[in-house]
Short mmCIF file of C-alpha atoms in Angstrom, two decimals:
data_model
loop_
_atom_site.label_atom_id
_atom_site.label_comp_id
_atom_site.label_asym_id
_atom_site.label_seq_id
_atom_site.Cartn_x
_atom_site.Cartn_y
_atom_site.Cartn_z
CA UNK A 1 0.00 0.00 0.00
CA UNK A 2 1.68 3.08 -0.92
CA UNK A 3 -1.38 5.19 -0.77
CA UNK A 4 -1.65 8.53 1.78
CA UNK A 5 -5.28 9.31 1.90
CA UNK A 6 -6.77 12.62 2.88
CA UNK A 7 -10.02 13.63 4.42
CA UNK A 8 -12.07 15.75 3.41
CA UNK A 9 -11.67 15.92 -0.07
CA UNK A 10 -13.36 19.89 0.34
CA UNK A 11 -13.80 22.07 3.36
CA UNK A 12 -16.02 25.31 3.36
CA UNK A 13 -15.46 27.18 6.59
CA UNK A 14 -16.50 30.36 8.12
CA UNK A 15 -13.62 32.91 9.82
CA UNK A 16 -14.61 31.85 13.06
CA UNK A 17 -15.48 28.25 12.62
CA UNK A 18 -12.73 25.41 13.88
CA UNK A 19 -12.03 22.01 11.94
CA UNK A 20 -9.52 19.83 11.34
CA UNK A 21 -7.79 18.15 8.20
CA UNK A 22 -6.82 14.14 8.50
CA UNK A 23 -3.95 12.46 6.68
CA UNK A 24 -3.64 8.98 7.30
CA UNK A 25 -0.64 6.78 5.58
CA UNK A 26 -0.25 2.59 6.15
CA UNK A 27 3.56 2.78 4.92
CA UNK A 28 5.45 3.10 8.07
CA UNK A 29 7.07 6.13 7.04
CA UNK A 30 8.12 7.79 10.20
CA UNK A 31 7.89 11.24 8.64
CA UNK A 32 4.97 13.21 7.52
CA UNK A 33 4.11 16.54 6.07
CA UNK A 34 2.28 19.05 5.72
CA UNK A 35 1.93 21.55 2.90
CA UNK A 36 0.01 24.46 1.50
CA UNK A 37 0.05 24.64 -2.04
CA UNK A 38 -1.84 27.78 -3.64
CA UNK A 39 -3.53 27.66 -7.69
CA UNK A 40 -0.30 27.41 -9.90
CA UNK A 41 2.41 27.36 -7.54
CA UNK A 42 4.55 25.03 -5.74
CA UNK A 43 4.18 23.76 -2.65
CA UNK A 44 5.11 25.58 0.50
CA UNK A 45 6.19 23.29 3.14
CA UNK A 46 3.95 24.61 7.07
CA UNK A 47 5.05 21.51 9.37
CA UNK A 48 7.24 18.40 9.48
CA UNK A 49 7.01 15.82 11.79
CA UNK A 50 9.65 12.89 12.42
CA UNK A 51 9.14 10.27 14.89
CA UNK A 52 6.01 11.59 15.51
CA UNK A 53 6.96 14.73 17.30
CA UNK A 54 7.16 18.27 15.68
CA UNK A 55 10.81 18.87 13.90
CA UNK A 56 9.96 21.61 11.89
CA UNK A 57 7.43 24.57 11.89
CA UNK A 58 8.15 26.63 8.86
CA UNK A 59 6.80 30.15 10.76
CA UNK A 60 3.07 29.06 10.15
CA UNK A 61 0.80 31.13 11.81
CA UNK A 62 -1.17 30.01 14.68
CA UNK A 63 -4.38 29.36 13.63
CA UNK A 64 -2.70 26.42 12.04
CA UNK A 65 -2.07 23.71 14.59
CA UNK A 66 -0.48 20.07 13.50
CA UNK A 67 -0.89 16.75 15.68
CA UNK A 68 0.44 13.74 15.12
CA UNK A 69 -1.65 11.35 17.45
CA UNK A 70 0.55 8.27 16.12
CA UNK A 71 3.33 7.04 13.39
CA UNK A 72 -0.02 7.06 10.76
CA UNK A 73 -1.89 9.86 11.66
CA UNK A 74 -1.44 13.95 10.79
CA UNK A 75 -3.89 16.37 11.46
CA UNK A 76 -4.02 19.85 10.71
CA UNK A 77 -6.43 22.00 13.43
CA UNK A 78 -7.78 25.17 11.81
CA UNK A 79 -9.14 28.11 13.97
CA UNK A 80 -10.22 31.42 13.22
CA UNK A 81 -9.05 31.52 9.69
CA UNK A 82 -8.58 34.15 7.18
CA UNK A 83 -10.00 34.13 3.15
CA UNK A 84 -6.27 33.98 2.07
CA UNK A 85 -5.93 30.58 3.93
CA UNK A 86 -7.94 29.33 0.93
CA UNK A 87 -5.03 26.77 -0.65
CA UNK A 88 -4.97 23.38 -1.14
CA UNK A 89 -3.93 21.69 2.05
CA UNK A 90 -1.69 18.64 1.07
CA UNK A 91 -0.37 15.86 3.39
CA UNK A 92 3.20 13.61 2.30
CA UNK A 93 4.89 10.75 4.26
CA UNK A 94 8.31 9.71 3.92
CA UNK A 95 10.62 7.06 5.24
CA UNK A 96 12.91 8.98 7.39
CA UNK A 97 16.23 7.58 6.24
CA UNK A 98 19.15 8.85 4.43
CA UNK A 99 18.42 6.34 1.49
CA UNK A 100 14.67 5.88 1.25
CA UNK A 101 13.72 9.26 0.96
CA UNK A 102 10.70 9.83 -1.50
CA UNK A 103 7.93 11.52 -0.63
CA UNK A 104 4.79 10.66 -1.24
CA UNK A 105 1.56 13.04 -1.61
CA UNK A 106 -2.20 12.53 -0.97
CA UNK A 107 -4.38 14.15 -2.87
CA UNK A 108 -5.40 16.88 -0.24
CA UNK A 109 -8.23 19.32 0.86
CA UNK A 110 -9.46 22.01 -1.16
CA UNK A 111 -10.03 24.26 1.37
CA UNK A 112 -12.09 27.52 0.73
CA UNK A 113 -12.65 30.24 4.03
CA UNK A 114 -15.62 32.33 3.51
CA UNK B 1 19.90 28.42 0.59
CA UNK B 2 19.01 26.01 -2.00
CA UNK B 3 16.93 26.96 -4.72
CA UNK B 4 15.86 25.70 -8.01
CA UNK B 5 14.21 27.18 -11.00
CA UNK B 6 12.34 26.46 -13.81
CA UNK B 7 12.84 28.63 -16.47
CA UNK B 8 9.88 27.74 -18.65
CA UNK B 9 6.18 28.49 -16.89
CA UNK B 10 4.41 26.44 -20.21
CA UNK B 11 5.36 24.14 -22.34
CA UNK B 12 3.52 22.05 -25.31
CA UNK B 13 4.11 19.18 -26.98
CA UNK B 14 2.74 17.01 -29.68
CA UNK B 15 1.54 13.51 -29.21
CA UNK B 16 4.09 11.03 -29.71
CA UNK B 17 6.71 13.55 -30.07
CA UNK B 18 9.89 14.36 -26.88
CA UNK B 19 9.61 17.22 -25.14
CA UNK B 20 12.12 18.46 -22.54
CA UNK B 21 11.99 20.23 -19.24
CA UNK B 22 14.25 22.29 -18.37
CA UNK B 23 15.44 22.83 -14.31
CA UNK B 24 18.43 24.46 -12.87
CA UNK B 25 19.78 24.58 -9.24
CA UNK B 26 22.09 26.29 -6.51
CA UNK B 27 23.83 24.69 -4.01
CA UNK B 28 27.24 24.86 -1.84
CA UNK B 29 26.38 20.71 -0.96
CA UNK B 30 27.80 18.26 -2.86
CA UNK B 31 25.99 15.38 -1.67
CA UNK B 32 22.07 15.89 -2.30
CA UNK B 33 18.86 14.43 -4.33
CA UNK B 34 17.16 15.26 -6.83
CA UNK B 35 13.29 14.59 -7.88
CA UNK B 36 11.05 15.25 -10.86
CA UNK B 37 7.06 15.44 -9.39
CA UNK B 38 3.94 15.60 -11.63
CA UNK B 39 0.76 16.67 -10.67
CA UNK B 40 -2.07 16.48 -13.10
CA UNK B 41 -5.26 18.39 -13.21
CA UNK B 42 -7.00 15.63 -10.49
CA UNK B 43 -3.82 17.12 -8.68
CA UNK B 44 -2.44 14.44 -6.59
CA UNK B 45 1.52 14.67 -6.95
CA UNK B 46 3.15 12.12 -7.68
CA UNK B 47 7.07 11.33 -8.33
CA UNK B 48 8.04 10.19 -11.88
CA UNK B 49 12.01 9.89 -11.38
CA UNK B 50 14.78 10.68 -9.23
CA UNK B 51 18.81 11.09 -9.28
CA UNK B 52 21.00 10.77 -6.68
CA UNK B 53 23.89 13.26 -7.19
CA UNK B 54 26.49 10.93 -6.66
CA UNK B 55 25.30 8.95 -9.17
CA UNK B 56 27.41 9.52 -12.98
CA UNK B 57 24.61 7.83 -14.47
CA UNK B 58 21.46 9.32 -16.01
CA UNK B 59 18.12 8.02 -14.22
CA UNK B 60 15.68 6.59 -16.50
CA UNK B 61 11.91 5.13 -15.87
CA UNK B 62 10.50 3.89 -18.86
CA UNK B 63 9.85 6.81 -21.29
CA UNK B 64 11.14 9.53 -18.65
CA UNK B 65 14.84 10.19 -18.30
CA UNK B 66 17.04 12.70 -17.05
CA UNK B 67 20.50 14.95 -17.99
CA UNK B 68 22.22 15.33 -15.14
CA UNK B 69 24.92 17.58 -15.48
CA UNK B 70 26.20 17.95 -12.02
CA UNK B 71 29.05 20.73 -12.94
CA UNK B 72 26.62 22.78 -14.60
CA UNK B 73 24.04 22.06 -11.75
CA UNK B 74 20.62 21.25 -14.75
CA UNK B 75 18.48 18.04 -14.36
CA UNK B 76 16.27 18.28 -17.34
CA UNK B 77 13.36 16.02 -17.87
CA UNK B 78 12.84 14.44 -21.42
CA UNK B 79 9.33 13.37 -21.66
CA UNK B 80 9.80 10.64 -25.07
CA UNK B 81 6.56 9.17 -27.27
CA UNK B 82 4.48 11.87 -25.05
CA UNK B 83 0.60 10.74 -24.38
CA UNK B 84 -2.29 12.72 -23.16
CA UNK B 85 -1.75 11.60 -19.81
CA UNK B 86 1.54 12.95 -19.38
CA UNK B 87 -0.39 16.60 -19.53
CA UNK B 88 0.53 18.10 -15.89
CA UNK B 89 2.07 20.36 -14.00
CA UNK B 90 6.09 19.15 -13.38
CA UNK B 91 7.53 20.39 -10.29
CA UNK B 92 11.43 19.88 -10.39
CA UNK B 93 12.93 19.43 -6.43
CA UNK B 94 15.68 19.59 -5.03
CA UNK B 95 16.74 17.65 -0.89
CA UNK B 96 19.63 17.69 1.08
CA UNK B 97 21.31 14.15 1.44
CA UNK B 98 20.76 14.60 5.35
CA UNK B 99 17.83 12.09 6.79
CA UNK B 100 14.60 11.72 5.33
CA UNK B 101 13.05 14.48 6.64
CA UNK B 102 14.80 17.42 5.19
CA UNK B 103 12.50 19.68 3.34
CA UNK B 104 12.61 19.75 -0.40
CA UNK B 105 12.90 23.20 -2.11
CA UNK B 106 10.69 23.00 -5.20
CA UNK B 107 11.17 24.81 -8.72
CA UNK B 108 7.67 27.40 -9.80
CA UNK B 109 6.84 24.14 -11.93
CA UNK B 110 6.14 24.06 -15.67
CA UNK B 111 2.67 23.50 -17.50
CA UNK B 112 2.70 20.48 -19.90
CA UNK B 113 0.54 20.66 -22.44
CA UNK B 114 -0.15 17.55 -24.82
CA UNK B 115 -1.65 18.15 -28.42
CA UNK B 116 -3.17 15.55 -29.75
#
């Protein structure tokens, strides 16, 4: 199974509403990502997590809030978020080793803040 | 800090025909990876090849290969006997050799286009 599945597919949320984005991965991959990747543009990396604790936080705001509950599970927790948080949210796992280093993509959350 | 670019925003191509991507980087590392990702319209992103800059050798997965020029720091992306599928969005990426978990810097990507 090399598959990283996201839920929900689409999210429509008020400014002052609070929900959460789910990336689950069966791999084993001991790393996992987070990214927000706006229409035509690369992806811009918000939060990596190795070993299932926090390792890097790329100076996303706070309204933004990863957890890793275990080695298969990301979340992202949204709160009190802005119209230009409107991206597509996507989730990647990778192996954590110098030699198996791919990483792999789901196929994110539209996410649109009204 | 790393970066790499992608010099060419769009690109077309005729069914059948080769088409090349071009992708250029900067680094002070000598050990490090290197990744072509496409992402189609359905826009899951997904890897279609990558180099390991150690390696001499061109990488090559079936009709996608690679020019690796390591001096010149370009990884280009020859797309051969394009197909209609092949029409995405390539993001060209560039990671540390470090552990697994070292970010990768991505190019602005380039727009594939396949004519049939």
């Amino acid at each position: 199974d090399t598959e990283v599945t996201q839920t929900p597919k689409h999210l429509v949320m008020g400014m002052t509403n609070k929900k959460s984005l789910k990336c689950e991965q069966h791999m084993g991959h001991r790393a996992m990502y987070w990214y927000k990747q706006k229409a035509k543009k690369p992806p811009e990396l918000m939060f990596v997590y190795s070993y299932e604790k926090l390792s890097i936080n790329e100076s996303v705001p706070s309204r933004f809030s990863p957890e890793c509950p275990n080695s298969s599970l990301l979340n992202l927790h949204l709160h009190a978020l802005q119209p230009e948080d409107s991206a597509l949210y996507l989730c990647a796992s990778s192996q954590d080793s110098e030699h198996r280093d791919e990483q792999y993509f789901g196929p994110g959350t539209r996410l649109t803040v009204t | 800090a790393q970066t790499v670019t992608q010099s060419q925003p769009e690109m077309s191509v005729q069914e059948a025909e080769t088409v090349t991507l071009s992708c250029t980087y900067d680094t002070s590392e000598s050990d490090y990876y290197l990744f072509w990702y496409k992402q189609p319209p359905s826009r899951q992103m997904i890897l279609v090849i990558r180099q390991e800059a150690y390696k001499q050798q061109n990488a090559t997965e079936n009709r996608f290969s690679v020019n690796f020029q390591k001096a010149a720091k370009s990884f280009s992306l020859k797309i051969s006997d394009s197909q209609l599928g092949d029409a995405a969005m390539y993001f060209c990426a560039y990671r540390n050799h470090y552990s697994g978990n070292t970010p990768l810097v991505f190019g602005k990507g380039t727009r594939l286009s396949v004519i049939a």
